[in-house]
mmCIF file of C-alpha atoms and ligand atoms in Angstrom:
data_model
loop_
_atom_site.group_PDB
_atom_site.id
_atom_site.type_symbol
_atom_site.label_atom_id
_atom_site.label_comp_id
_atom_site.label_asym_id
_atom_site.label_seq_id
_atom_site.Cartn_x
_atom_site.Cartn_y
_atom_site.Cartn_z
ATOM 1 C CA UNK A 1 0.000 0.000 0.000
ATOM 2 C CA UNK A 2 1.268 3.486 -0.882
ATOM 3 C CA UNK A 3 1.539 5.686 2.224
ATOM 4 C CA UNK A 4 -0.209 8.824 0.971
ATOM 5 C CA UNK A 5 -3.571 9.918 -0.335
ATOM 6 C CA UNK A 6 -4.257 12.690 -2.764
ATOM 7 C CA UNK A 7 -7.201 15.026 -2.752
ATOM 8 C CA UNK A 8 -9.259 12.865 -5.048
ATOM 9 C CA UNK A 9 -8.805 9.502 -3.314
ATOM 10 C CA UNK A 10 -11.564 10.214 -0.834
ATOM 11 C CA UNK A 11 -14.891 11.565 -1.919
ATOM 12 C CA UNK A 12 -15.698 13.210 1.403
ATOM 13 C CA UNK A 13 -19.028 14.999 1.279
ATOM 14 C CA UNK A 14 -19.794 18.067 3.372
ATOM 15 C CA UNK A 15 -20.805 16.874 6.824
ATOM 16 C CA UNK A 16 -20.245 13.178 5.997
ATOM 17 C CA UNK A 17 -18.798 11.772 9.216
ATOM 18 C CA UNK A 18 -19.500 8.133 8.387
ATOM 19 C CA UNK A 19 -15.751 7.449 8.083
ATOM 20 C CA UNK A 20 -15.013 8.713 11.569
ATOM 21 C CA UNK A 21 -13.954 5.743 13.761
ATOM 22 C CA UNK A 22 -16.402 4.380 16.340
ATOM 23 C CA UNK A 23 -15.120 4.867 19.884
ATOM 24 C CA UNK A 24 -15.968 4.100 23.516
ATOM 25 C CA UNK A 25 -14.280 7.298 24.735
ATOM 26 C CA UNK A 26 -16.289 8.970 27.504
ATOM 27 C CA UNK A 27 -18.326 11.906 26.325
ATOM 28 C CA UNK A 28 -17.678 11.411 22.600
ATOM 29 C CA UNK A 29 -20.185 13.345 20.513
ATOM 30 C CA UNK A 30 -19.876 11.006 17.548
ATOM 31 C CA UNK A 31 -23.484 9.815 17.785
ATOM 32 C CA UNK A 32 -24.958 13.321 17.777
ATOM 33 C CA UNK A 33 -22.765 14.890 15.075
ATOM 34 C CA UNK A 34 -25.740 15.095 12.683
ATOM 35 C CA UNK A 35 -27.685 17.187 15.178
ATOM 36 C CA UNK A 36 -24.659 19.393 15.906
ATOM 37 C CA UNK A 37 -24.162 19.909 12.148
ATOM 38 C CA UNK A 38 -27.820 20.841 11.735
ATOM 39 C CA UNK A 39 -27.630 23.333 14.635
ATOM 40 C CA UNK A 40 -24.494 25.152 13.415
ATOM 41 C CA UNK A 41 -24.849 24.894 9.645
ATOM 42 C CA UNK A 42 -26.165 28.418 9.038
ATOM 43 C CA UNK A 43 -23.712 30.187 11.349
ATOM 44 C CA UNK A 44 -21.284 32.485 9.518
ATOM 45 C CA UNK A 45 -17.773 31.102 10.189
ATOM 46 C CA UNK A 46 -14.693 29.822 8.394
ATOM 47 C CA UNK A 47 -12.229 29.143 11.222
ATOM 48 C CA UNK A 48 -13.090 27.094 14.309
ATOM 49 C CA UNK A 49 -11.445 25.896 17.500
ATOM 50 C CA UNK A 50 -12.531 22.608 19.085
ATOM 51 C CA UNK A 51 -11.221 23.608 22.519
ATOM 52 C CA UNK A 52 -11.804 20.264 24.326
ATOM 53 C CA UNK A 53 -11.249 17.993 21.332
ATOM 54 C CA UNK A 54 -11.316 14.467 22.904
ATOM 55 C CA UNK A 55 -11.750 11.924 20.104
ATOM 56 C CA UNK A 56 -11.798 14.757 17.570
ATOM 57 C CA UNK A 57 -15.305 13.876 16.401
ATOM 58 C CA UNK A 58 -16.553 17.486 16.284
ATOM 59 C CA UNK A 59 -13.270 18.792 14.822
ATOM 60 C CA UNK A 60 -13.688 16.101 12.146
ATOM 61 C CA UNK A 61 -17.259 17.217 11.426
ATOM 62 C CA UNK A 62 -15.999 20.795 11.062
ATOM 63 C CA UNK A 63 -13.228 19.628 8.740
ATOM 64 C CA UNK A 64 -15.766 17.812 6.531
ATOM 65 C CA UNK A 65 -17.764 21.069 6.452
ATOM 66 C CA UNK A 66 -14.739 22.713 4.827
ATOM 67 C CA UNK A 67 -13.737 24.800 7.870
ATOM 68 C CA UNK A 68 -10.251 25.770 9.003
ATOM 69 C CA UNK A 69 -10.108 23.677 12.157
ATOM 70 C CA UNK A 70 -7.835 23.785 15.181
ATOM 71 C CA UNK A 71 -8.133 20.806 17.519
ATOM 72 C CA UNK A 72 -7.058 21.309 21.145
ATOM 73 C CA UNK A 73 -6.973 19.015 24.184
ATOM 74 C CA UNK A 74 -5.003 19.076 27.386
ATOM 75 C CA UNK A 75 -4.039 15.385 27.209
ATOM 76 C CA UNK A 76 -0.970 14.512 25.159
ATOM 77 C CA UNK A 77 -2.563 11.229 24.071
ATOM 78 C CA UNK A 78 -5.591 13.056 22.704
ATOM 79 C CA UNK A 79 -3.330 15.536 20.963
ATOM 80 C CA UNK A 80 -1.904 12.602 18.994
ATOM 81 C CA UNK A 81 -5.441 11.696 17.912
ATOM 82 C CA UNK A 82 -5.942 15.274 16.719
ATOM 83 C CA UNK A 83 -2.691 15.094 14.746
ATOM 84 C CA UNK A 84 -3.685 11.720 13.239
ATOM 85 C CA UNK A 85 -7.264 12.496 12.214
ATOM 86 C CA UNK A 86 -7.539 16.299 11.911
ATOM 87 C CA UNK A 87 -4.118 17.776 11.076
ATOM 88 C CA UNK A 88 -3.193 14.839 8.872
ATOM 89 C CA UNK A 89 -4.516 15.206 5.316
ATOM 90 C CA UNK A 90 -2.926 12.296 3.570
ATOM 91 C CA UNK A 91 -0.422 10.088 5.422
ATOM 92 C CA UNK A 92 -1.516 6.507 5.999
ATOM 93 C CA UNK A 93 -0.255 3.725 8.214
ATOM 94 C CA UNK A 94 1.032 1.064 5.820
ATOM 95 C CA UNK A 95 1.587 -2.667 6.353
ATOM 96 C CA UNK A 96 5.336 -1.916 6.414
ATOM 97 C CA UNK A 97 4.857 0.588 9.229
ATOM 98 C CA UNK A 98 2.830 -1.952 11.166
ATOM 99 C CA UNK A 99 5.551 -4.578 10.760
ATOM 100 C CA UNK A 100 8.109 -2.059 12.043
ATOM 101 C CA UNK A 101 5.895 -1.280 15.020
ATOM 102 C CA UNK A 102 5.296 -4.914 16.024
ATOM 103 C CA UNK A 103 8.799 -6.367 15.568
ATOM 104 C CA UNK A 104 11.542 -5.810 18.151
ATOM 105 C CA UNK A 105 14.530 -4.194 16.403
ATOM 106 C CA UNK A 106 17.652 -6.318 16.691
ATOM 107 C CA UNK A 107 19.829 -3.233 17.186
ATOM 108 C CA UNK A 108 17.661 -1.622 19.921
ATOM 109 C CA UNK A 109 17.640 -2.045 23.697
ATOM 110 C CA UNK A 110 14.127 -2.105 25.198
ATOM 111 C CA UNK A 111 12.968 -1.067 28.656
ATOM 112 C CA UNK A 112 10.304 -3.282 30.280
ATOM 113 C CA UNK A 113 8.656 -0.574 32.386
ATOM 114 C CA UNK A 114 5.053 -1.607 31.637
ATOM 115 C CA UNK A 115 5.727 -5.283 32.379
ATOM 116 C CA UNK A 116 7.563 -4.390 35.615
ATOM 117 C CA UNK A 117 5.032 -1.844 36.822
ATOM 118 C CA UNK A 118 1.570 -2.984 35.744
ATOM 119 C CA UNK A 119 1.603 -6.754 36.275
ATOM 120 C CA UNK A 120 -1.912 -7.966 37.160
ATOM 121 C CA UNK A 121 -3.445 -4.486 36.856
ATOM 122 C CA UNK A 122 -4.788 -3.826 33.339
ATOM 123 C CA UNK A 123 -3.393 -6.372 30.881
ATOM 124 C CA UNK A 124 -1.792 -9.819 31.040
ATOM 125 C CA UNK A 125 1.989 -10.140 31.450
ATOM 126 C CA UNK A 126 2.368 -11.199 27.833
ATOM 127 C CA UNK A 127 0.329 -8.208 26.658
ATOM 128 C CA UNK A 128 2.411 -5.867 28.845
ATOM 129 C CA UNK A 129 5.614 -7.168 27.240
ATOM 130 C CA UNK A 130 4.101 -6.574 23.798
ATOM 131 C CA UNK A 131 3.119 -3.032 24.794
ATOM 132 C CA UNK A 132 6.677 -2.270 25.995
ATOM 133 C CA UNK A 133 8.035 -3.093 22.532
ATOM 134 C CA UNK A 134 5.362 -1.248 20.554
ATOM 135 C CA UNK A 135 5.447 1.872 22.703
ATOM 136 C CA UNK A 136 9.203 2.149 22.135
ATOM 137 C CA UNK A 137 8.945 1.394 18.406
ATOM 138 C CA UNK A 138 6.305 4.020 17.557
ATOM 139 C CA UNK A 139 8.605 7.012 18.279
ATOM 140 C CA UNK A 140 11.162 5.460 15.893
ATOM 141 C CA UNK A 141 8.775 5.752 12.902
ATOM 142 C CA UNK A 142 9.453 8.541 10.468
ATOM 143 C CA UNK A 143 6.804 11.242 10.115
ATOM 144 C CA UNK A 144 4.688 12.986 12.760
ATOM 145 C CA UNK A 145 1.399 11.988 11.130
ATOM 146 C CA UNK A 146 2.351 8.338 10.762
ATOM 147 C CA UNK A 147 3.453 8.173 14.402
ATOM 148 C CA UNK A 148 0.206 9.832 15.489
ATOM 149 C CA UNK A 149 -1.886 7.343 13.487
ATOM 150 C CA UNK A 150 0.023 4.516 15.199
ATOM 151 C CA UNK A 151 -0.709 6.024 18.638
ATOM 152 C CA UNK A 152 -4.367 6.311 17.662
ATOM 153 C CA UNK A 153 -4.538 2.604 16.747
ATOM 154 C CA UNK A 154 -2.731 1.620 19.950
ATOM 155 C CA UNK A 155 -4.982 3.744 22.203
ATOM 156 C CA UNK A 156 -8.148 2.352 20.640
ATOM 157 C CA UNK A 157 -6.805 -1.186 21.075
ATOM 158 C CA UNK A 158 -6.019 -0.514 24.752
ATOM 159 C CA UNK A 159 -9.462 0.996 25.390
ATOM 160 C CA UNK A 160 -11.255 -1.868 23.630
ATOM 161 C CA UNK A 161 -9.449 -4.457 25.768
ATOM 162 C CA UNK A 162 -10.363 -2.837 29.100
ATOM 163 C CA UNK A 163 -13.401 -3.624 31.253
ATOM 164 C CA UNK A 164 -15.469 -0.380 31.268
ATOM 165 C CA UNK A 165 -13.013 0.892 28.604
ATOM 166 C CA UNK A 166 -11.172 2.795 31.343
ATOM 167 C CA UNK A 167 -8.025 2.679 33.506
ATOM 168 C CA UNK A 168 -9.701 3.790 36.721
ATOM 169 C CA UNK A 169 -9.272 0.506 38.619
ATOM 170 C CA UNK A 170 -7.016 -2.461 39.049
ATOM 171 C CA UNK A 171 -9.465 -4.926 37.527
ATOM 172 C CA UNK A 172 -7.693 -7.291 35.127
ATOM 173 C CA UNK A 173 -9.339 -10.093 37.177
ATOM 174 C CA UNK A 174 -12.667 -9.225 35.513
ATOM 175 C CA UNK A 175 -11.186 -10.487 32.259
ATOM 176 C CA UNK A 176 -9.360 -13.501 33.612
ATOM 177 C CA UNK A 177 -11.573 -14.851 36.451
ATOM 178 C CA UNK A 178 -13.435 -18.013 35.539
ATOM 179 C CA UNK A 179 -16.921 -16.734 36.389
ATOM 180 C CA UNK A 180 -20.232 -16.151 34.645
ATOM 181 C CA UNK A 181 -20.581 -12.558 33.384
ATOM 182 C CA UNK A 182 -23.659 -10.461 33.004
ATOM 183 C CA UNK A 183 -21.906 -7.627 31.171
ATOM 184 C CA UNK A 184 -18.936 -6.741 29.023
ATOM 185 C CA UNK A 185 -17.483 -8.415 26.009
ATOM 186 C CA UNK A 186 -14.893 -11.008 26.961
ATOM 187 C CA UNK A 187 -14.266 -11.886 23.330
ATOM 188 C CA UNK A 188 -13.250 -8.254 22.629
ATOM 189 C CA UNK A 189 -11.070 -8.067 25.745
ATOM 190 C CA UNK A 190 -9.262 -11.279 24.840
ATOM 191 C CA UNK A 191 -8.783 -10.526 21.128
ATOM 192 C CA UNK A 192 -5.069 -9.925 20.560
ATOM 193 C CA UNK A 193 -3.527 -6.482 20.589
ATOM 194 C CA UNK A 194 -2.242 -7.132 17.085
ATOM 195 C CA UNK A 195 -5.726 -7.785 15.742
ATOM 196 C CA UNK A 196 -7.222 -4.722 17.448
ATOM 197 C CA UNK A 197 -4.317 -2.546 16.318
ATOM 198 C CA UNK A 198 -4.695 -3.567 12.651
ATOM 199 C CA UNK A 199 -8.438 -2.935 12.760
ATOM 200 C CA UNK A 200 -8.009 0.576 14.196
ATOM 201 C CA UNK A 201 -5.128 1.377 11.844
ATOM 202 C CA UNK A 202 -7.490 0.577 8.962
ATOM 203 C CA UNK A 203 -10.180 2.796 10.528
ATOM 204 C CA UNK A 204 -7.743 5.700 10.838
ATOM 205 C CA UNK A 205 -6.650 5.248 7.215
ATOM 206 C CA UNK A 206 -10.278 5.305 6.082
ATOM 207 C CA UNK A 207 -10.985 8.515 8.019
ATOM 208 C CA UNK A 208 -8.037 10.587 6.773
ATOM 209 C CA UNK A 209 -8.849 13.129 4.060
ATOM 210 C CA UNK A 210 -7.609 16.406 2.627
ATOM 211 C CA UNK A 211 -9.453 19.339 4.197
ATOM 212 C CA UNK A 212 -10.341 22.505 2.333
ATOM 213 C CA UNK A 213 -7.890 24.379 4.609
ATOM 214 C CA UNK A 214 -4.828 23.379 6.572
ATOM 215 C CA UNK A 215 -5.975 22.130 9.969
ATOM 216 C CA UNK A 216 -3.944 21.943 13.200
ATOM 217 C CA UNK A 217 -3.823 19.990 16.432
ATOM 218 C CA UNK A 218 -2.447 21.554 19.590
ATOM 219 C CA UNK A 219 -2.061 20.399 23.174
ATOM 220 C CA UNK A 220 -2.868 22.531 26.198
ATOM 221 C CA UNK A 221 -5.390 24.105 28.536
ATOM 222 C CA UNK A 222 -8.344 25.555 26.624
ATOM 223 C CA UNK A 223 -7.914 28.794 28.564
ATOM 224 C CA UNK A 224 -4.367 29.188 27.235
ATOM 225 C CA UNK A 225 -4.983 28.089 23.642
ATOM 226 C CA UNK A 226 -3.401 30.552 21.211
ATOM 227 C CA UNK A 227 -5.169 31.954 18.151
ATOM 228 C CA UNK A 228 -8.353 33.732 17.106
ATOM 229 C CA UNK A 229 -11.319 31.891 15.649
ATOM 230 C CA UNK A 230 -14.690 32.762 14.113
ATOM 231 C CA UNK A 231 -16.303 29.981 16.171
ATOM 232 C CA UNK A 232 -15.221 28.192 19.348
ATOM 233 C CA UNK A 233 -16.778 24.845 20.248
ATOM 234 C CA UNK A 234 -16.681 24.112 23.977
ATOM 235 C CA UNK A 235 -17.255 20.582 25.306
ATOM 236 C CA UNK A 236 -15.563 20.437 28.721
ATOM 237 C CA UNK A 237 -15.691 17.562 31.239
ATOM 238 C CA UNK A 238 -19.226 17.023 32.496
ATOM 239 C CA UNK A 239 -19.904 17.699 36.177
ATOM 240 C CA UNK A 240 -23.020 15.723 37.121
ATOM 241 C CA UNK A 241 -25.945 16.769 39.288
ATOM 242 C CA UNK A 242 -24.228 14.855 42.075
ATOM 243 C CA UNK A 243 -21.152 17.105 41.690
ATOM 244 C CA UNK A 244 -18.923 14.397 40.213
ATOM 245 C CA UNK A 245 -16.691 15.597 37.369
ATOM 246 C CA UNK A 246 -15.401 13.286 34.624
ATOM 247 C CA UNK A 247 -11.669 13.117 35.301
ATOM 248 C CA UNK A 248 -10.186 12.341 31.872
ATOM 249 C CA UNK A 249 -6.612 12.424 33.150
ATOM 250 C CA UNK A 250 -7.604 9.874 35.835
ATOM 251 C CA UNK A 251 -9.570 7.665 33.423
ATOM 252 C CA UNK A 252 -6.960 7.560 30.629
ATOM 253 C CA UNK A 253 -3.658 8.044 32.514
ATOM 254 C CA UNK A 254 -2.257 4.813 31.039
ATOM 255 C CA UNK A 255 -2.485 6.225 27.479
ATOM 256 C CA UNK A 256 -0.892 9.451 28.692
ATOM 257 C CA UNK A 257 1.950 7.463 30.248
ATOM 258 C CA UNK A 258 2.594 5.511 27.036
ATOM 259 C CA UNK A 259 3.089 8.704 24.983
ATOM 260 C CA UNK A 260 5.505 9.998 27.618
ATOM 261 C CA UNK A 261 7.244 6.632 28.191
ATOM 262 C CA UNK A 262 10.732 7.889 29.180
ATOM 263 C CA UNK A 263 9.271 10.191 31.863
ATOM 264 C CA UNK A 264 6.470 7.814 32.972
ATOM 265 C CA UNK A 265 8.283 6.272 35.996
ATOM 266 C CA UNK A 266 8.707 9.705 37.582
ATOM 267 C CA UNK A 267 5.053 10.671 37.070
ATOM 268 C CA UNK A 268 3.346 7.748 38.841
ATOM 269 C CA UNK A 269 1.373 8.272 42.031
ATOM 270 C CA UNK A 270 3.030 5.505 44.069
ATOM 271 C CA UNK A 271 0.258 5.541 46.663
ATOM 272 C CA UNK A 272 -2.391 4.458 44.126
ATOM 273 C CA UNK A 273 -3.120 0.734 43.830
ATOM 274 C CA UNK A 274 -3.645 1.036 40.083
ATOM 275 C CA UNK A 275 -0.482 3.095 39.517
ATOM 276 C CA UNK A 276 -2.148 6.109 37.999
ATOM 277 C CA UNK A 277 -0.299 9.296 37.133
ATOM 278 C CA UNK A 278 -0.211 11.843 39.948
ATOM 279 C CA UNK A 279 -3.551 13.682 39.652
ATOM 280 C CA UNK A 280 -3.668 17.178 38.165
ATOM 281 C CA UNK A 281 -5.965 19.748 39.788
ATOM 282 C CA UNK A 282 -8.559 21.228 37.441
ATOM 283 C CA UNK A 283 -11.364 23.720 37.927
ATOM 284 C CA UNK A 284 -13.338 21.886 35.248
ATOM 285 C CA UNK A 285 -13.883 18.899 37.544
ATOM 286 C CA UNK A 286 -15.419 20.682 40.495
ATOM 287 C CA UNK A 287 -18.911 22.130 40.810
ATOM 288 C CA UNK A 288 -18.600 25.678 42.102
ATOM 289 C CA UNK A 289 -15.277 26.110 40.269
ATOM 290 C CA UNK A 290 -16.215 25.065 36.753
ATOM 291 C CA UNK A 291 -18.708 27.970 36.537
ATOM 292 C CA UNK A 292 -15.896 30.508 36.864
ATOM 293 C CA UNK A 293 -13.800 28.519 34.346
ATOM 294 C CA UNK A 294 -16.711 28.827 31.876
ATOM 295 C CA UNK A 295 -16.816 32.560 32.615
ATOM 296 C CA UNK A 296 -13.107 32.991 31.878
ATOM 297 C CA UNK A 297 -13.417 30.986 28.648
ATOM 298 C CA UNK A 298 -16.453 32.991 27.449
ATOM 299 C CA UNK A 299 -14.565 36.201 28.177
ATOM 300 C CA UNK A 300 -11.451 35.020 26.312
ATOM 301 C CA UNK A 301 -13.473 34.096 23.215
ATOM 302 C CA UNK A 302 -16.169 36.773 23.467
ATOM 303 C CA UNK A 303 -15.473 37.919 19.888
ATOM 304 C CA UNK A 304 -16.139 34.418 18.510
ATOM 305 C CA UNK A 305 -19.425 32.601 18.015
ATOM 306 C CA UNK A 306 -19.628 30.295 21.043
ATOM 307 C CA UNK A 307 -21.140 26.806 20.807
ATOM 308 C CA UNK A 308 -21.302 24.822 24.032
ATOM 309 C CA UNK A 309 -22.189 21.151 24.421
ATOM 310 C CA UNK A 310 -23.825 20.524 27.741
ATOM 311 C CA UNK A 311 -26.031 18.126 29.687
ATOM 312 C CA UNK A 312 -29.436 19.056 31.035
ATOM 313 C CA UNK A 313 -28.503 17.848 34.549
ATOM 314 C CA UNK A 314 -24.966 19.346 34.562
ATOM 315 C CA UNK A 315 -23.522 21.740 37.142
ATOM 316 C CA UNK A 316 -23.826 24.709 36.766
ATOM 317 C CA UNK A 317 -27.450 24.421 35.600
ATOM 318 C CA UNK A 318 -28.462 25.289 32.039
ATOM 319 C CA UNK A 319 -30.144 28.465 33.338
ATOM 320 C CA UNK A 320 -26.993 29.570 35.158
ATOM 321 C CA UNK A 321 -24.830 28.836 32.129
ATOM 322 C CA UNK A 322 -27.233 30.683 29.820
ATOM 323 C CA UNK A 323 -27.161 33.746 32.112
ATOM 324 C CA UNK A 324 -23.359 33.632 32.143
ATOM 325 C CA UNK A 325 -23.197 33.373 28.342
ATOM 326 C CA UNK A 326 -25.613 36.322 27.955
ATOM 327 C CA UNK A 327 -23.053 38.562 29.706
ATOM 328 C CA UNK A 328 -20.890 38.210 26.600
ATOM 329 C CA UNK A 329 -23.385 37.367 23.843
ATOM 330 C CA UNK A 330 -26.605 39.281 23.113
ATOM 331 C CA UNK A 331 -28.309 36.296 21.482
ATOM 332 C CA UNK A 332 -28.275 32.848 23.090
ATOM 333 C CA UNK A 333 -30.133 29.892 21.651
ATOM 334 C CA UNK A 334 -30.566 26.704 23.707
ATOM 335 C CA UNK A 335 -31.583 23.455 22.010
ATOM 336 C CA UNK A 336 -31.834 19.944 23.324
ATOM 337 C CA UNK A 337 -31.439 16.591 21.612
ATOM 338 C CA UNK A 338 -34.356 14.399 22.618
ATOM 339 C CA UNK A 339 -33.390 11.410 24.685
ATOM 340 C CA UNK A 340 -29.721 11.004 23.739
ATOM 341 C CA UNK A 341 -27.710 9.138 26.416
ATOM 342 C CA UNK A 342 -23.977 8.888 26.901
ATOM 343 C CA UNK A 343 -22.634 5.377 26.205
ATOM 344 C CA UNK A 344 -22.148 4.566 29.875
ATOM 345 C CA UNK A 345 -24.700 6.886 31.454
ATOM 346 C CA UNK A 346 -27.396 5.365 33.644
ATOM 347 C CA UNK A 347 -29.150 8.681 34.098
ATOM 348 C CA UNK A 348 -32.142 8.348 31.812
ATOM 349 C CA UNK A 349 -33.392 11.895 32.290
ATOM 350 C CA UNK A 350 -30.135 13.563 31.188
ATOM 351 C CA UNK A 351 -30.352 15.224 27.770
ATOM 352 C CA UNK A 352 -27.700 16.588 25.429
ATOM 353 C CA UNK A 353 -27.979 20.360 25.062
ATOM 354 C CA UNK A 354 -26.335 22.891 22.744
ATOM 355 C CA UNK A 355 -26.020 26.547 23.669
ATOM 356 C CA UNK A 356 -25.172 28.876 20.811
ATOM 357 C CA UNK A 357 -24.148 32.461 21.569
ATOM 358 C CA UNK A 358 -23.769 34.925 18.702
HETATM 359 C C1 LIG B 401 -16.373 15.794 26.946
HETATM 360 S S1 LIG B 401 -14.746 15.459 26.391
HETATM 361 C C2 LIG B 401 -14.764 16.069 24.747
HETATM 362 C C3 LIG B 401 -15.382 15.081 23.812
HETATM 363 C C4 LIG B 401 -15.243 15.460 22.361
HETATM 364 N N1 LIG B 401 -16.095 16.583 21.985
HETATM 365 C C5 LIG B 401 -15.545 14.252 21.510
HETATM 366 O O1 LIG B 401 -16.539 14.273 20.764
HETATM 367 O O2 LIG B 401 -14.823 13.273 21.624
HETATM 368 C C6 LIG B 401 -13.778 16.636 27.241
HETATM 369 C C7 LIG B 401 -12.307 16.677 26.840
HETATM 370 O O3 LIG B 401 -11.719 17.816 27.472
HETATM 371 C C8 LIG B 401 -10.371 17.518 27.736
HETATM 372 N N2 LIG B 401 -9.937 18.491 28.761
HETATM 373 C C9 LIG B 401 -10.095 18.438 30.099
HETATM 374 N N3 LIG B 401 -9.641 19.574 30.667
HETATM 375 C C10 LIG B 401 -9.200 20.382 29.662
HETATM 376 C C11 LIG B 401 -8.631 21.690 29.598
HETATM 377 N N4 LIG B 401 -8.434 22.401 30.708
HETATM 378 N N5 LIG B 401 -8.317 22.182 28.397
HETATM 379 C C12 LIG B 401 -8.509 21.462 27.261
HETATM 380 N N6 LIG B 401 -9.026 20.215 27.256
HETATM 381 C C13 LIG B 401 -9.382 19.680 28.433
HETATM 382 C C14 LIG B 401 -10.387 16.063 28.169
HETATM 383 O O4 LIG B 401 -9.117 15.474 27.994
HETATM 384 C C15 LIG B 401 -11.466 15.481 27.261
HETATM 385 O O5 LIG B 401 -10.903 14.887 26.134
#
C-alpha cells in the first residue's frame, strides 16, 4: 500500500462523518454529530477551535464542512489523535509501518517498564511485554502523522481491551476470572492487541482526508490556547448533578503514560493501587469552580461565536450557564437533543444540550 492519499482519493461529502472511527471514549459526541451539524450549519464562520477535542469527532465534522479547524486538548494522548485524524490530510499507516511497530529491532535495547510496573493491573503479562516493545517502536517511525496514526490505533486497542473501557481501577481479574458474566465483552477483551491494532489502523486510514484548509492539532489548557477563531466549540468535562466531574486524566492516565514513556516512571502516584499518574488539579472537575472557568473561557473568546455542548442535569445548571453566556453574547439559543444518552450513562433523564451564543 502506498503511504499517501491525494485530494481525489476520498470523496468526502460536506458533513459526511461516516468514516469517523467508532469509539468508547467517555463523552464522545460522535453519535450526535448530525444534530450538531444541523444546529451550526447556518452560522457564519470559516475558522473554528474545538477547545476540548477528545476523540476529535466534532473537529472532524468541522473539517468535513470545509472549515479551518484547530483541535485542542489538554491530554498529550488526545493531541496525537488530533494530529492523526484532523491535522493529517494524507499520510496513511502502511503494512510496512505496522511490521516495524510490532517487531523488536535487533539493534535496539528495550525497557520493560510496563511489564515491571503494571503486572496484574490492566493487561496480562504477555500483553504488557508486547506493549513495551510497541510503545518504544512508535517514536522510531518517520513522520509525525504516521506516528500519530500509530498512537491512535494503539490507544483504541487498549481501550477496547479494558473492562469499562477505562483505567480507573485495578481490575484485570474481571477479564481472567473463571466466572459467569452479566456484562462486558470477553471476546473483545481477549482478542489480541495485534488484531485490534490492525483494525483501528485501517479505521484511521479510512478517516483521513484532505481538508479545504490546513488544519492543526495543539495540546494545552483551553484557557491558554493561542489563536483567534470565528467559532469556538466548547465541550468540557461534564460535572453531574451529584457534583462528580469526569476526570479524563484519571480515566486515561495509562495512554498518557505511554506517549511519555521515558518520563512515565517519575510521574506515577506511588500511593495508588492502580499506579495512575499523579492527579492534576482542574477547575473543570469541580462544581462551584467550573462555573468561573466557563466565565473565563467565554470572556477570552467573546469575539467568537460560542457553541457549548452541555447536559441538562450538569452543574452549573443550564439556566446559570445561559445567564453567564448572555453577559458576553446578546443572542443565546438553547436546544436539546431528545433522549440522547452517553454510552455509559445510567441517568435516563439527562439530555444533550447545545447553547449557541452569537
Ligand atoms: C467531553 S470530552 C470532549 C469530547 C469530544 N467533543 C468528543 O466528541 O470526543 C472533554 C475533553 O476535554 C479535555 N480536557 C479536560 N480539561 C481540559 C482543559 N483544561 N483544556 C482542554 N481540554 C481539556 C479532556 O481530555 C477530554 O478529552
